[in-house]
Each structure stands twice: as C-alpha cells, then as structure tokens.
Amino acid sequence: MSTKVTPPAIHFRAAVALAGRFPALAGVDLNVAYGDVAVFLGANGAGKTSLLRACAGLLPVTSGDAVILGCDVVADPLEIRRRVGLLGHAAHLYDELNPVENVRFVLRAARSDIARADPALQRLGIVGRLRKTQVGRLSAGQRRRVVIAGLLARSPELWLLDEPHAGLDASTRELLGVLIEEAASSGATVLLSSHEPELAVPLADRVITLAGGRVVGETTGGRKRVRSLTERSRADVA
Amino acid sequence: MSTKVTPPAIHFRAAVALAGRFPALAGVDLNVAYGDVAVFLGANGAGKTSLLRACAGLLPVTSGDAVILGCDVVADPLEIRRRVGLLGHAAHLYDELNPVENVRFVLRAARSDIARADPALQRLGIVGRLRKTQVGRLSAGQRRRVVIAGLLARSPELWLLDEPHAGLDASTRELLGVLIEEAASSGATVLLSSHEPELAVPLADRVITLAGGRVVGETTGGRKRVRSLTERSRADVA
Amino acid sequence: MWRDTILVAGKDLRIEIRSRVGIWQILPFALLTLVLFAFALGPDASTLRSFAPGLFWLAVLFSAVLTTQRSFAIESDEGTRDGMRLLGIDPAGIFLGKALAIAVQLAILQVLLWAGITVLFGVRTHTAWIAITASLLATVGLACAGVIYGALSAGLRVRETLLPLLVLPVLAPVLIAGSKAWSTALSGAGSGGTQWLRILAAFAAVYLVVGVVLYGPLQEAA
Amino acid sequence: MWRDTILVAGKDLRIEIRSRVGIWQILPFALLTLVLFAFALGPDASTLRSFAPGLFWLAVLFSAVLTTQRSFAIESDEGTRDGMRLLGIDPAGIFLGKALAIAVQLAILQVLLWAGITVLFGVRTHTAWIAITASLLATVGLACAGVIYGALSAGLRVRETLLPLLVLPVLAPVLIAGSKAWSTALSGAGSGGTQWLRILAAFAAVYLVVGVVLYGPLQEAA
Amino acid sequence: MKNGPVKSSRVNNGLVRPRLTTVIGALAVVSIAATVWLGLWVTPPDKVQGNLVRLVYIHPPVAWVALYLAFGLAALSSLLYLWKRTRSLFWDRLAAASVEVGVVFNALTLVSGSIWGRPTWGVWWTWDARLTSTALLLVLFVGYMALRRVPADPEIRARRCAVAALVAFVDVPIVHFSVVWWHTLHQNATVLNPNITPTIHGSMAWTLLLGFVAFTLLFVWMVVRLYQVQLLKDRIGDRELAISLGERWAESDLGTPVHAEGAPAGRER
Ligand code: HEM
Ligand SMILES: Nc1ncnc2c1ncn2[C@@H]1O[C@H](COP(=O)(O)OP(=O)(O)OP(=O)(O)O)[C@@H](O)[C@H]1O
Ligand SMILES: Nc1ncnc2c1ncn2[C@@H]1O[C@H](COP(=O)(O)OP(=O)(O)OP(=O)(O)O)[C@@H](O)[C@H]1O
Ligand SMILES: [Mg+2]
Ligand SMILES: [Mg+2]
C-alpha cells in the first residue's frame, strides 16, 4: 500500500446521525477519493438518503467523524453547502417561478455566471413553452430535470444524487449517465443512490452497499477508468 | 370480429382534460377491458399522470367521453373513487399517524374489514418498529410501501399505479409484480405508468405509448394470458 | 354518512391528541389576542368591560380561523388535495366529521376564553343560559362555515393567507350577533338576547345545510 | 451579504409580483380586520375615531403575521426546509433579504390602511411626520422580528398555528408604541410622540441585530 | 454513569449531589414556613393596608424568582448553549427546567398580584404597563414551551428554543422598568431600587428578606428537580436510542461494530 497523498473528498468514520431519536446512520465508515463516482445500493430505509443529506451538511452527525471536501460537517456546514449540489427525493424549487428563473437564482446564489442557465436547461430538454411555465405546474420528471439543470449549471465540486433516475424518461436517463461521466472526468466527485443497479453500476467506480445505516459491502463498478491504476489504489487507501 | 359483450373497464373517447389552461390530455382514445393490465409509457410530460388522475376522477375531463367502471367521470366521480385505488407521485398519508392507523383509516373509509390491515402491511415488509413509526418519519420507499399496503388491503376494482417501481427496493419491486398479477387474475383491472419498461412490460397485457397527451401507439406486453385469445380480441375491439 | 362523520372526526381528534396543537398553540393564542385587544384599546377598565363581549368574539373568530387552518393542514400534506377525495367517502360525512372535530375544540376554547374575560376585563355573567346557547349555536356555525372555506383553500399554496380573507367576512354575523347576545347575557337584561340567538341559530342552520349539500361539488372544485 | 440580501429580496418580491398574494389577499384581509373591529366595538363614530390608532396597529400586526407566513410558505414547499440552506448563502443575507421584502410589502400595506382608517373612521392626520416615522420604524421592527420567528417555525407542519403564537407577543410593544405615536399624530399634540418613536427605534434596532447575529444558528436549527 | 435500573431520586443529575438537593428542599420548606409564620403572626398590620400588607412577603419574592432567577437563568443558559465553545445539552436542559419554574412563578405573580389588587385597587386586573408586560412575559414563555413540544431532534430543538428564550427575555427589562417609564399604578421599586435604603423597616424588612431567601431556595430546588426530569427524559431517549441503534445494527448482518464499545448514545455535546 502506498502512503496517503491527498485526503479523501468524503471521509466518514464511525459516523452516527440521528433523525429524531432514530440512528438513521449507525456508524458509517467510508472514504471516497476526489473524482470518484460512488453509487449506494440498499433496501428501503437502509440510510441512502440520510447519508447523502449528511454529506450536504443537512443531517447533523452526532458522533464520529465526518469531513466533506476537507470541511467538518458539524463545524462548517455552510462552506460545504456552497460546494455541493443535492438532488433530493423532493425538488427544491420555487413553484411560482419558471425554470429559467429558478436556475438563475441558484446561479446567482452561487456567484456563478447566469448565462450558464440557458445551455443547461437546453441540454435537459427544458425548451420552448416549458422554459416559461411555473415549475409548480410541470410534471414530476420535468421538475427533476430542472433541478438537474441547476446542478449542471452550477457544476459543484460534489454531486449528491438521490435516486436520480427515478421519474426520468429513457432519453434523460441516458443523458444523466453522460452528465455524471462528464462531471467526474472534470474532477468533481459524484455520489448517487439508486434502486436500479443495471443503470447505476455501469456509471460508477465503486458500488457501496448500505444496510441498517452502515456500509456493509463494496464492489467495483463498471466505469472505464481514465486514471491509472496506481492513482486508483492510492485514493482508495486514503 | 365478434360483437361487443361487456363494456370496457376504461373507456376514453376524444377525452380532453385541462390542468389550468393547459390540455394535459389532448384527445385520448382508449379502451381497457376488465381484468387487463395496461402499462403506459412515454416521455416526461407525455400525460401519464394526467391520464391516471383522470381515471380516478381527480382531473376533470372537459370534452369527449370518459367512462370508468361504467361510471361517467364527470357525473359520478365519487362512485368511481370508491372503487379505484391510486398510488400517485406523492403518498397520500397522514404524517402524524403510523402505518397501521393509516391503513386502518383507509379500510374504515372503504367499509372494509380493518383486520386486513395487518397482513397487508406484513406483506409489504412494514413490520416491527416501522408499524409504530409516524409515517412522516419513514423513508421515501417505506412511505410508498405503506400506500401499496393500503391498496392491497382495500383491493379496489381498478388499480392506478403511477410509476409504482420508483423508490422501491429490489425485493419490493419483485413483490409488486406478484401483487399486480394477483390483482389482475382475481379480476381487477390494473393501469400503471412506468419509465422502466424492462420491469413493467413483462407484467402487462398491453403496452400503450403516450405522447403529447394522446395515445400514439400500442404493443402487447409479456403477461402470460390465462384467458383465451378470442376473449382477448373481443375486449380489444370493445 | 354518520359512520363517515365519526370516522373523520375521530381521526382529526386523534391527530390533535397526538400533536396537542390546540392546547399548546391555539389556546394560548386566543388568550393572547385578548391581551392585544386591550393594548389596542388602552387601559380604561370601564371601556374594556363594555367591549368585553366584542373582544371575546373577535378572539373566538381568529381562533376559529386557526383551528380551521390546522384542520386542513393535516389533510393536505405534500401540497395536494387528493388525499381526502381519494377516500371516496360521503362528502357530507367528511364535512360533518371535520366540523364536529373543530366544534369540539372551539367549545373547549370558549370556556377558557370566558374565564379569561372574567378575570382580565372584570365582567360578570348574569344570564348564563343566553351566553351558553349563543356560544353553542355560534360554535356550530363557525365550525361549519370554517370547514366549507377550509375545503376551498385546502392544498393551495396560498392557503395561509387565503383562508382568513375568505372566511372572516362570512363569520362577521357571528361576531355581531354573538357580541350582542353576550352583551345582554353579561348585563343581565334577560330578554333582549333571544333575537340574536335566533340569528345565530339561523346562521348555524344555513351553513350546516349548505355544507351538507354543497360539500361534494366543493371538494371536486378544490 | 448585501448581494445576498438583494438576491433574496428580489426573488421574494418577484414571487409576490407573480402571485399577487399581498395585493389580493393580505391587503383585503387588513381592511377587513378594520371592519370587523368596527363591528366588535359597535357603531358609535366617536368611539371608533378615538380607537382608530389602536385598530390600525392591530390590523398591521395581524397582516404582518400573514405576510411572514406567506414569506416562508414560498420557501418550504414540500414540507422541507432544505431549500434555503442548500443555497449555501450567507444567513445574514437571507435574513436581511427576507426582512426587506416583507418591509416593502408592509409599507405599502400601511399606506392603504391609513387611507382605510381615514375613510372608515373619519380620522384626520395632523402631524404627519410622527405617523410616518413611527410607521417606518415599526415596519423595520415587524419585518425583522417576523423573519426570526418565521424561520423558527418554517417547514414545521404546525407552522400555521405556531407562528402567530410566537410572534404576536413579541410584537406587542410595536402595537402599544405605534398606537400611542399615532394617537399623538392624529390628535395633533406634536411633541408627546417622540418617546414612543424612541421605543419603536429601539425595538427595530434590537431585532435587526438579533436577526443578523442569530439567523445562522437558527437556520441550522430549522 | 451507572448501568441497569437506577432509583430516580438517587440519580446523579450533574447539577447538585442528591443529598444536597434534599437539604435544599428541606431548607426551602422550613424557610417558607418561617416566612408564613412571621408574615401572618409576628409582623404588624400596615396603617393603610391593614392585613393585606402581608402579601408583600409573597408577591415580590415570587416575582423576583420568576423574572430574574428563572428567566435570567434560562436566558443565560440559552446564550451559553448557542455559544459554540460552551455548547452542551446541559445548558439546554437547564434552560428548559428554569423556564418551567419561571412559568409557574410568573403565573403565581399574576395570581398573587391580582389577589392583592382586588382590595387595593378595587379590581382583579387593570391594564397597567407592569401588569400587562408581566402577562405578555407569561405568554412568551408559554410559546417557548409550545416550541419545545414540537417534535424534533434534541440538538435542533435546543437551538431553536435557545433563540426563542433569548428573544423572549427582552421583555424582562421592560417589565422591570415599566413602572419608571410609564408611571403606573403599580408599586415602584421598593426593594430593588438603586439607593439601597429599604423604605420599610424592622421585622417587616427581615421577614421580607427571609421571603426572598425562602423562594430562592424553593426555586433552586425546583430547578434541580426539573433538571432531573429533563435529564431522565434524555436518558430514556438515550436508552431508546441505544435500543434502536442495536436494532439498526441488527438490520445488517454485520453485527455490532468494532468501534462501538461503551455508550452508543453519541458524544455528549
Ligand atoms: C396582577 C397584578 C400584579 C402583577 C402582574 C404584578 C407584577 C409584579 C412584578 C413583575 C414585580 C417585580 C418587578 C421587579 O422587581 O422588577 C412586582 C413587584 C412588586 N409588586 Fe406587583 N404586581 C401586581 C400587583 C401588585 C399589587 C396590587 C401590589 C400592591 C399594592 C403590588 C406590589 C408590589 C411590590 C411592593 C413589589 C416589589 C417592588 C420592588 O421591590 O421592585 N403588586 N409586581
Ligand atoms: N424519527 C424517526 N423515527 C424512527 N425512524 C426514523 C426516523 N427518522 C428516520 N427513521 C428511519 O430511518 C431510516 C431512514 O432511511 P433513509 O431515508 O436514509 O432511507 P433510504 O435508504 O433513503 O430509503 P429509500 O430507499 O426508501 O429512500 C428509515 O428506516 C426510517 O424509518
Ligand atoms: N397549468 C399548466 N400550464 C402549462 N402546462 C401544464 C400545466 N399543467 C400541466 N402542464 C403540462 O402538462 C403535462 C402534464 O403531464 P403529466 O404530469 O401527466 O406527465 P407525465 O407523463 O406524468 O410525466 P412524468 O413522466 O414526468 O411524470 C406536462 O407537460 C406539464 O408541463
Ligand atoms: Mg431515500
Ligand atoms: Mg407523472
């Protein structure tokens, strides 16, 4: 084994996170290197959503260590949130505003160039009349596409995608794969949860199985690695 | 072709339904026979959700005919709702009550035996601590399982399932197939929408493609038919 | 219909017992409004005493709005109004059930508000039966009208602001008649109150009937 | 911080312009409360005139609660409060932005309510500057206190009932000081009002500072 | 922290040793009894107020406990909770306990004041600045308790409540200075006034002083006990948590993790 070179993007050690009085995460040990794509599999209630929310600094970790992108989740959630993007079960959009306004708002909040909104929406197929329809009126899949367009436009350092395939139609599912690959190869780290291994595993470097709020297994995914194998093992050890 | 014997369970003719000012259904022509399993495919925004909601009498049909289980959706939505069960994008549950109370409430409202709640929940894996946890605290997939348990306990004549696979884990996806087959073979009609044809098509007698709020194509699904072919063609013509 | 009434009222009251919103939030709110009215009107004791019935009923009105909001907040989670409609139960039953649950809460609330004005404004109740009858009739009316408008605004994203606007003008007769009836009840002038009781009874009857008849279409419209 | 303030305030006002909830729902509600108070107090014109300042401020208070509710209803759709936090922007900016948007709406509302009491209760404004200063200071205070409590109760399922209970007692000093200041302004007794203006200024300053400092932890708690 | 069943009265509550708690409780009872005895039988009736003056031994001490001790302590511990370096659920529990005591004493202030007001002012209640601000204070802290009841994570609830307590505490100075600012009907500061020469004399002064001591002792005892209740609730929560953690671990077939020796309840913060 080589020595630790860079600290990992995600580092959990014995992390416990409580939802109410319930340990949604019950001692997670996990390291994910920068630039990796990791997919979480697991039964309903295994803790996938909780883990992703903890990575976004939304679910406070009450014991153990949790360091995301070099920031402690308890000490500095704000800094983390600036740098991550989350696609959750529910779409965080302003129902009264249209897709363009929503994405622009996200970009302004992130201090990014609002000109990036249009190409992103275009790419996700939010074109024509949909651009000007209040998002409260869009269909379930269209809403999720708007959120993904926001992520794409912002291009955060860490993508957290909670069942991103759910609700998307065939062509967007394909596109999602492309977007994830693009993000990862441009250096971003991507974590996604899924109930559709046949779609998610090919995208991933690492396939991590959760159960009972813990990591219970890991295999490698099908992502064609660009980086050399040495680099790979280094990151894994870190 | 033989003559029309029974009227179909679902009958739409040139049905237009408005969501706000927008024609979510733009002239649907569709007949589904009793006991059939039909799956709707289509891109995001094609109108799958709108069609299922129209079948439940939730989306008013403003022109054309829409007759569900022999009742006109405009004239008698209440009668329809007594006999259909809908699993929508959002789970219609009382967050403050636990799964048992929620399912029992559904059963009482349907004048069914509340003793059916327990086996149904059991079957969907809502056991142990989950039975007593307020549903507002359950995970996304667990909530959907509670809704499905409610449907199973009620066993309506018409099942309307909007992307039922989304959010369910592998074992529950399998179970869902079994439940749909059971319901159909016991005489219920099942309509489901899906973005996962590989899961949905094998369950279905008929695969109907929607686009732009209309039916644009149909193929047969993979369901092993019990009924004879003559019966089949009869229903299709009706 | 009656079975559905019991079913719905039971469910609502069970959620109330579980969440205690009525006791811990609406009740203190009601008492608080009394204090606020006193602030607005200034400290003069005799003025306040003479306005006590009006202030009591204002407090009841605002609390009724809150109770109604709460009653529909538990229905329309996730921003949809499909839940109740999908049950496929008799709309009249839903209407009566929700009204019953609200009425129970409002009745308890009024007892405590009455204690409140007795202490804070120093009023004394001479003709209790008028006050009690007025309150009971008003409770029915408030609950029924509340449920009708609650259903209209349930599940809308603007429900928090829409409901008060819709329902308060409708409840104005209760405010007026209730205040007058309680004025007579408090001052001891026994007989004048009955005409106001009749108005309250008419109000309750109208909204009860309207609710039972129209709740079906209303629910569809929602 | 200032950029975030503008960003958030701009977004809130844009949603308001699109949905017109303030104009079509909160404003009529405010005028309606004036009418209801008149009902509760009876028809005597001189009584009403003398209570006009108090009633004006009561109406402002209740409308401020509604405006705050609305301001947080647009944030917490689908029952979650993640949205705002996920933006990762400066909490002080969010606080100031939301307060600014509410303040703008409240200022417009007060102009129209002033017209309302002028017409309905027949009052005349003698010392306009006191009234205007009082209103401006009060607006800042109401908006800041409102946002603090709005954030406390945002996204909770009980927010409709919890917010009024929490925020109204805090706003009571505004009610008192505002009424007194307006009383002087309306009666024309020019100098007595300044001590009340000082209270309003202190109130605004305290909640502005508290908000800027505490909004961060508050948002995490939400 | 002992394991297994523990007798609740013997629980070390982290504030005061159990023996001392009992002593404080006993002292409180004795001193209140002494105050009552002195107040009712030893001290003379007043020239103007007659026997009514005896309420002076109850009402001001009760008010003082509610406003300054209880709500002051609540505000202080809320502040310490919010301050990152001293953040600990200890402060949250302490704040909760003292708010509960404060609400009781605040209500008692209103009641004793009303009883006193009836003969002296002729009414149970008047809309005097002190009285109304005291009433508002009660509502503010009832709001705090309502907020506490809303189900939430302990840490989140603690933070939310801490903010609410601090904002509510702003009313306390208003109550205190209301008599000065608005020249009200209510008594001016007689005991807590800036020039310390008390305006009452002799046995009355001593009894009043004893009253303050007695109610302060009662306050301390109640806070300690209620803190204990809070702590026990939290412990029950911790135990539930331990159980659910066990259940959660059992959901996967890994069994108990290696790093989980000792209390699984998480770091005490
Ligand atoms: C409901 C009615 C009343 C309320 C809510 C009330 C409230 C209070 C409060 C909050 C204080 C503590 C103020 C401070 O120390 O800052 C206080 C003190 C006091 N009250 Fe009352 N009071 C009431 C009625 C009365 C009456 C009727 C009397 C006597 C005629 C009275 C006499 C006093 C005295 C002598 C003090 C001690 C003053 C000092 O040392 O600061 N109070 N009251
Ligand atoms: N307050 C609570 N009380 C009890 N259990 C809780 C509470 N909050 C969360 N849980 C449980 O914690 C787990 C949360 O899991 P999480 O939402 O992370 O699951 P998930 O892996 O995302 O599942 P899904 O695939 O269904 O989305 C669930 O088992 C849920 O029942
Ligand atoms: N008020 C409205 N104004 C404009 N367009 C609307 C309005 N309401 C609905 N729509 C459009 O109607 C369509 C509704 O489609 P529906 O929700 O039935 O789609 P779906 O097939 O279920 O899609 P998905 O797969 O994303 O769930 C969408 O294209 C949506 O944008
Ligand atoms: Mg999940
Ligand atoms: Mg859909």
GROMACS .gro file of C-alpha atoms in nm, chain A:
model
  238
    1MET     CA    1   0.000   0.000   0.000
    2SER     CA    2   0.123   0.347  -0.079
    3THR     CA    3   0.114   0.635   0.164
    4LYS     CA    4  -0.174   0.873   0.194
    5VAL     CA    5  -0.125   1.151  -0.061
    6THR     CA    6  -0.441   1.356  -0.080
    7PRO     CA    7  -0.711   1.349   0.184
    8PRO     CA    8  -1.032   1.191   0.054
    9ALA     CA    9  -1.327   1.401  -0.065
   10ILE     CA   10  -1.557   1.218   0.170
   11HIS     CA   11  -1.442   1.082   0.500
   12PHE     CA   12  -1.675   0.919   0.749
   13ARG     CA   13  -1.550   0.733   1.050
   14ALA     CA   14  -1.798   0.568   1.285
   15ALA     CA   15  -2.040   0.845   1.195
   16VAL     CA   16  -2.375   0.833   1.370
   17ALA     CA   17  -2.651   1.069   1.261
   18LEU     CA   18  -2.986   1.093   1.430
   19ALA     CA   19  -3.321   1.161   1.271
   20GLY     CA   20  -3.529   1.240   1.576
   21ARG     CA   21  -3.433   0.968   1.819
   22PHE     CA   22  -3.351   0.720   1.549
   23PRO     CA   23  -2.998   0.645   1.428
   24ALA     CA   24  -3.050   0.691   1.056
   25LEU     CA   25  -2.676   0.645   1.020
   26ALA     CA   26  -2.544   0.395   1.270
   27GLY     CA   27  -2.169   0.414   1.238
   28VAL     CA   28  -2.068   0.477   0.880
   29ASP     CA   29  -1.709   0.418   0.774
   30LEU     CA   30  -1.642   0.547   0.428
   31ASN     CA   31  -1.378   0.722   0.223
   32VAL     CA   32  -1.432   0.842  -0.130
   33ALA     CA   33  -1.149   0.995  -0.331
   34TYR     CA   34  -1.181   1.312  -0.532
   35GLY     CA   35  -1.307   1.246  -0.882
   36ASP     CA   36  -1.467   0.913  -0.799
   37VAL     CA   37  -1.820   0.810  -0.880
   38ALA     CA   38  -1.970   0.606  -0.596
   39VAL     CA   39  -2.313   0.450  -0.603
   40PHE     CA   40  -2.504   0.347  -0.292
   41LEU     CA   41  -2.732   0.049  -0.308
   42GLY     CA   42  -2.951  -0.081  -0.032
   43ALA     CA   43  -3.302  -0.171   0.073
   44ASN     CA   44  -3.562   0.091   0.160
   45GLY     CA   45  -3.465   0.253   0.485
   46ALA     CA   46  -3.104   0.143   0.457
   47GLY     CA   47  -2.987   0.501   0.502
   48LYS     CA   48  -2.901   0.615   0.150
   49THR     CA   49  -3.091   0.941   0.172
   50SER     CA   50  -2.959   1.004   0.520
   51LEU     CA   51  -2.601   0.951   0.408
   52LEU     CA   52  -2.640   1.193   0.117
   53ARG     CA   53  -2.804   1.450   0.341
   54ALA     CA   54  -2.524   1.413   0.592
   55CYS     CA   55  -2.278   1.478   0.309
   56ALA     CA   56  -2.462   1.803   0.234
   57GLY     CA   57  -2.440   1.906   0.599
   58LEU     CA   58  -2.816   1.885   0.631
   59LEU     CA   59  -2.829   1.596   0.875
   60PRO     CA   60  -2.612   1.668   1.178
   61VAL     CA   61  -2.362   1.397   1.261
   62THR     CA   62  -2.372   1.348   1.637
   63SER     CA   63  -2.079   1.119   1.688
   64GLY     CA   64  -1.783   1.001   1.491
   65ASP     CA   65  -1.605   1.198   1.222
   66ALA     CA   66  -1.749   1.338   0.904
   67VAL     CA   67  -1.529   1.551   0.681
   68ILE     CA   68  -1.656   1.655   0.340
   69LEU     CA   69  -1.426   1.828   0.093
   70GLY     CA   70  -1.195   1.899   0.381
   71CYS     CA   71  -1.461   2.066   0.597
   72ASP     CA   72  -1.606   1.921   0.914
   73VAL     CA   73  -1.983   1.884   0.867
   74VAL     CA   74  -2.060   1.996   1.220
   75ALA     CA   75  -1.823   2.289   1.232
   76ASP     CA   76  -1.871   2.431   0.888
   77PRO     CA   77  -2.189   2.319   0.712
   78LEU     CA   78  -2.219   2.648   0.527
   79GLU     CA   79  -1.890   2.611   0.345
   80ILE     CA   80  -1.984   2.259   0.245
   81ARG     CA   81  -2.319   2.363   0.109
   82ARG     CA   82  -2.155   2.621  -0.111
   83ARG     CA   83  -1.961   2.349  -0.278
   84VAL     CA   84  -2.206   2.062  -0.305
   85GLY     CA   85  -2.521   2.018  -0.509
   86LEU     CA   86  -2.803   1.789  -0.398
   87LEU     CA   87  -3.082   1.629  -0.596
   88GLY     CA   88  -3.314   1.500  -0.325
   89HIS     CA   89  -3.636   1.300  -0.327
   90ALA     CA   90  -3.823   1.630  -0.335
   91ALA     CA   91  -3.724   1.902  -0.578
   92HIS     CA   92  -3.616   2.223  -0.405
   93LEU     CA   93  -3.764   2.472  -0.645
   94TYR     CA   94  -3.972   2.785  -0.617
   95ASP     CA   95  -4.305   2.674  -0.756
   96GLU     CA   96  -4.408   3.024  -0.859
   97LEU     CA   97  -4.100   3.088  -1.068
   98ASN     CA   98  -4.027   2.934  -1.406
   99PRO     CA   99  -3.733   2.706  -1.478
  100VAL     CA  100  -3.514   2.986  -1.613
  101GLU     CA  101  -3.571   3.200  -1.306
  102ASN     CA  102  -3.512   2.909  -1.074
  103VAL     CA  103  -3.181   2.812  -1.231
  104ARG     CA  104  -3.070   3.173  -1.247
  105PHE     CA  105  -3.147   3.216  -0.880
  106VAL     CA  106  -2.934   2.914  -0.795
  107LEU     CA  107  -2.653   3.054  -1.006
  108ARG     CA  108  -2.669   3.397  -0.851
  109ALA     CA  109  -2.664   3.246  -0.503
  110ALA     CA  110  -2.354   3.051  -0.605
  111ARG     CA  111  -2.195   3.365  -0.753
  112SER     CA  112  -2.182   3.197  -1.094
  113ASP     CA  113  -2.247   3.339  -1.434
  114ILE     CA  114  -2.620   3.337  -1.506
  115ALA     CA  115  -2.553   3.289  -1.874
  116ARG     CA  116  -2.491   2.926  -1.789
  117ALA     CA  117  -2.859   2.872  -1.718
  118ASP     CA  118  -2.977   2.857  -2.075
  119PRO     CA  119  -2.741   2.594  -2.214
  120ALA     CA  120  -2.803   2.376  -1.909
  121LEU     CA  121  -3.180   2.392  -1.945
  122GLN     CA  122  -3.150   2.333  -2.315
  123ARG     CA  123  -2.945   2.027  -2.255
  124LEU     CA  124  -3.204   1.884  -2.017
  125GLY     CA  125  -3.475   1.942  -2.272
  126ILE     CA  126  -3.645   2.226  -2.089
  127VAL     CA  127  -3.712   2.423  -2.402
  128GLY     CA  128  -3.993   2.614  -2.565
  129ARG     CA  129  -4.304   2.652  -2.354
  130LEU     CA  130  -4.152   2.465  -2.061
  131ARG     CA  131  -3.898   2.742  -2.007
  132LYS     CA  132  -4.174   2.982  -1.918
  133THR     CA  133  -4.406   2.751  -1.727
  134GLN     CA  134  -4.407   2.792  -1.350
  135VAL     CA  135  -4.232   2.487  -1.213
  136GLY     CA  136  -4.525   2.412  -0.985
  137ARG     CA  137  -4.712   2.309  -1.297
  138LEU     CA  138  -4.452   2.084  -1.450
  139SER     CA  139  -4.473   1.708  -1.445
  140ALA     CA  140  -4.276   1.513  -1.187
  141GLY     CA  141  -3.998   1.426  -1.429
  142GLN     CA  142  -3.977   1.776  -1.570
  143ARG     CA  143  -3.927   1.917  -1.221
  144ARG     CA  144  -3.640   1.681  -1.161
  145ARG     CA  145  -3.491   1.785  -1.490
  146VAL     CA  146  -3.497   2.146  -1.379
  147VAL     CA  147  -3.310   2.056  -1.061
  148ILE     CA  148  -3.052   1.864  -1.263
  149ALA     CA  149  -3.016   2.161  -1.495
  150GLY     CA  150  -2.943   2.374  -1.189
  151LEU     CA  151  -2.674   2.131  -1.079
  152LEU     CA  152  -2.525   2.121  -1.426
  153ALA     CA  153  -2.514   2.498  -1.449
  154ARG     CA  154  -2.354   2.533  -1.107
  155SER     CA  155  -2.120   2.236  -1.157
  156PRO     CA  156  -2.048   2.184  -0.787
  157GLU     CA  157  -1.741   2.002  -0.662
  158LEU     CA  158  -1.953   1.728  -0.513
  159TRP     CA  159  -2.272   1.597  -0.671
  160LEU     CA  160  -2.516   1.422  -0.442
  161LEU     CA  161  -2.786   1.249  -0.640
  162ASP     CA  162  -3.062   1.068  -0.452
  163GLU     CA  163  -3.216   0.818  -0.693
  164PRO     CA  164  -3.152   1.043  -0.990
  165HIS     CA  165  -3.300   0.801  -1.239
  166ALA     CA  166  -3.639   0.786  -1.070
  167GLY     CA  167  -3.902   0.969  -1.270
  168LEU     CA  168  -3.681   1.046  -1.568
  169ASP     CA  169  -3.771   0.917  -1.911
  170ALA     CA  170  -3.548   0.696  -2.123
  171SER     CA  171  -3.361   0.970  -2.307
  172THR     CA  172  -3.295   1.171  -1.993
  173ARG     CA  173  -3.170   0.860  -1.817
  174GLU     CA  174  -2.916   0.822  -2.088
  175LEU     CA  175  -2.823   1.187  -2.069
  176LEU     CA  176  -2.782   1.157  -1.694
  177GLY     CA  177  -2.514   0.895  -1.746
  178VAL     CA  178  -2.330   1.128  -1.978
  179LEU     CA  179  -2.356   1.418  -1.735
  180ILE     CA  180  -2.224   1.213  -1.447
  181GLU     CA  181  -1.932   1.092  -1.652
  182GLU     CA  182  -1.856   1.446  -1.764
  183ALA     CA  183  -1.869   1.580  -1.411
  184ALA     CA  184  -1.645   1.307  -1.279
  185SER     CA  185  -1.390   1.337  -1.553
  186SER     CA  186  -1.373   1.713  -1.498
  187GLY     CA  187  -1.269   1.641  -1.141
  188ALA     CA  188  -1.596   1.650  -0.947
  189THR     CA  189  -1.688   1.375  -0.706
  190VAL     CA  190  -2.028   1.214  -0.759
  191LEU     CA  191  -2.228   1.015  -0.506
  192LEU     CA  192  -2.554   0.864  -0.612
  193SER     CA  193  -2.806   0.630  -0.460
  194SER     CA  194  -3.014   0.401  -0.670
  195HIS     CA  195  -3.259   0.115  -0.678
  196GLU     CA  196  -3.167   0.043  -1.038
  197PRO     CA  197  -2.825  -0.120  -1.030
  198GLU     CA  198  -2.838  -0.203  -1.400
  199LEU     CA  199  -2.831   0.170  -1.473
  200ALA     CA  200  -2.619   0.297  -1.187
  201VAL     CA  201  -2.343   0.040  -1.159
  202PRO     CA  202  -2.200   0.096  -1.508
  203LEU     CA  203  -2.156   0.463  -1.420
  204ALA     CA  204  -1.965   0.402  -1.102
  205ASP     CA  205  -1.613   0.337  -0.988
  206ARG     CA  206  -1.733   0.199  -0.662
  207VAL     CA  207  -2.053   0.027  -0.563
  208ILE     CA  208  -2.121   0.055  -0.193
  209THR     CA  209  -2.396  -0.140  -0.025
  210LEU     CA  210  -2.571   0.004   0.277
  211ALA     CA  211  -2.789  -0.173   0.528
  212GLY     CA  212  -2.913  -0.068   0.868
  213GLY     CA  213  -2.742   0.269   0.844
  214ARG     CA  214  -2.399   0.123   0.777
  215VAL     CA  215  -2.174   0.029   0.491
  216VAL     CA  216  -2.193  -0.346   0.459
  217GLY     CA  217  -2.012  -0.421   0.137
  218GLU     CA  218  -1.835  -0.287  -0.163
  219THR     CA  219  -1.762  -0.396  -0.518
  220THR     CA  220  -1.617  -0.214  -0.814
  221GLY     CA  221  -1.842  -0.057  -1.071
  222GLY     CA  222  -1.818  -0.053  -1.447
  223ARG     CA  223  -1.679   0.293  -1.506
  224LYS     CA  224  -1.399   0.297  -1.762
  225ARG     CA  225  -1.124   0.450  -1.559
  226VAL     CA  226  -0.917   0.725  -1.715
  227ARG     CA  227  -0.677   0.746  -1.429
  228SER     CA  228  -0.403   0.490  -1.394
  229LEU     CA  229  -0.434   0.200  -1.156
  230THR     CA  230  -0.167   0.335  -0.920
  231GLU     CA  231  -0.361   0.653  -0.875
  232ARG     CA  232  -0.664   0.443  -0.806
  233SER     CA  233  -0.518   0.239  -0.526
  234ARG     CA  234  -0.372   0.547  -0.367
  235ALA     CA  235  -0.711   0.712  -0.346
  236ASP     CA  236  -0.872   0.400  -0.209
  237VAL     CA  237  -0.628   0.370   0.072
  238ALA     CA  238  -0.653   0.734   0.168
   0.00000   0.00000   0.00000
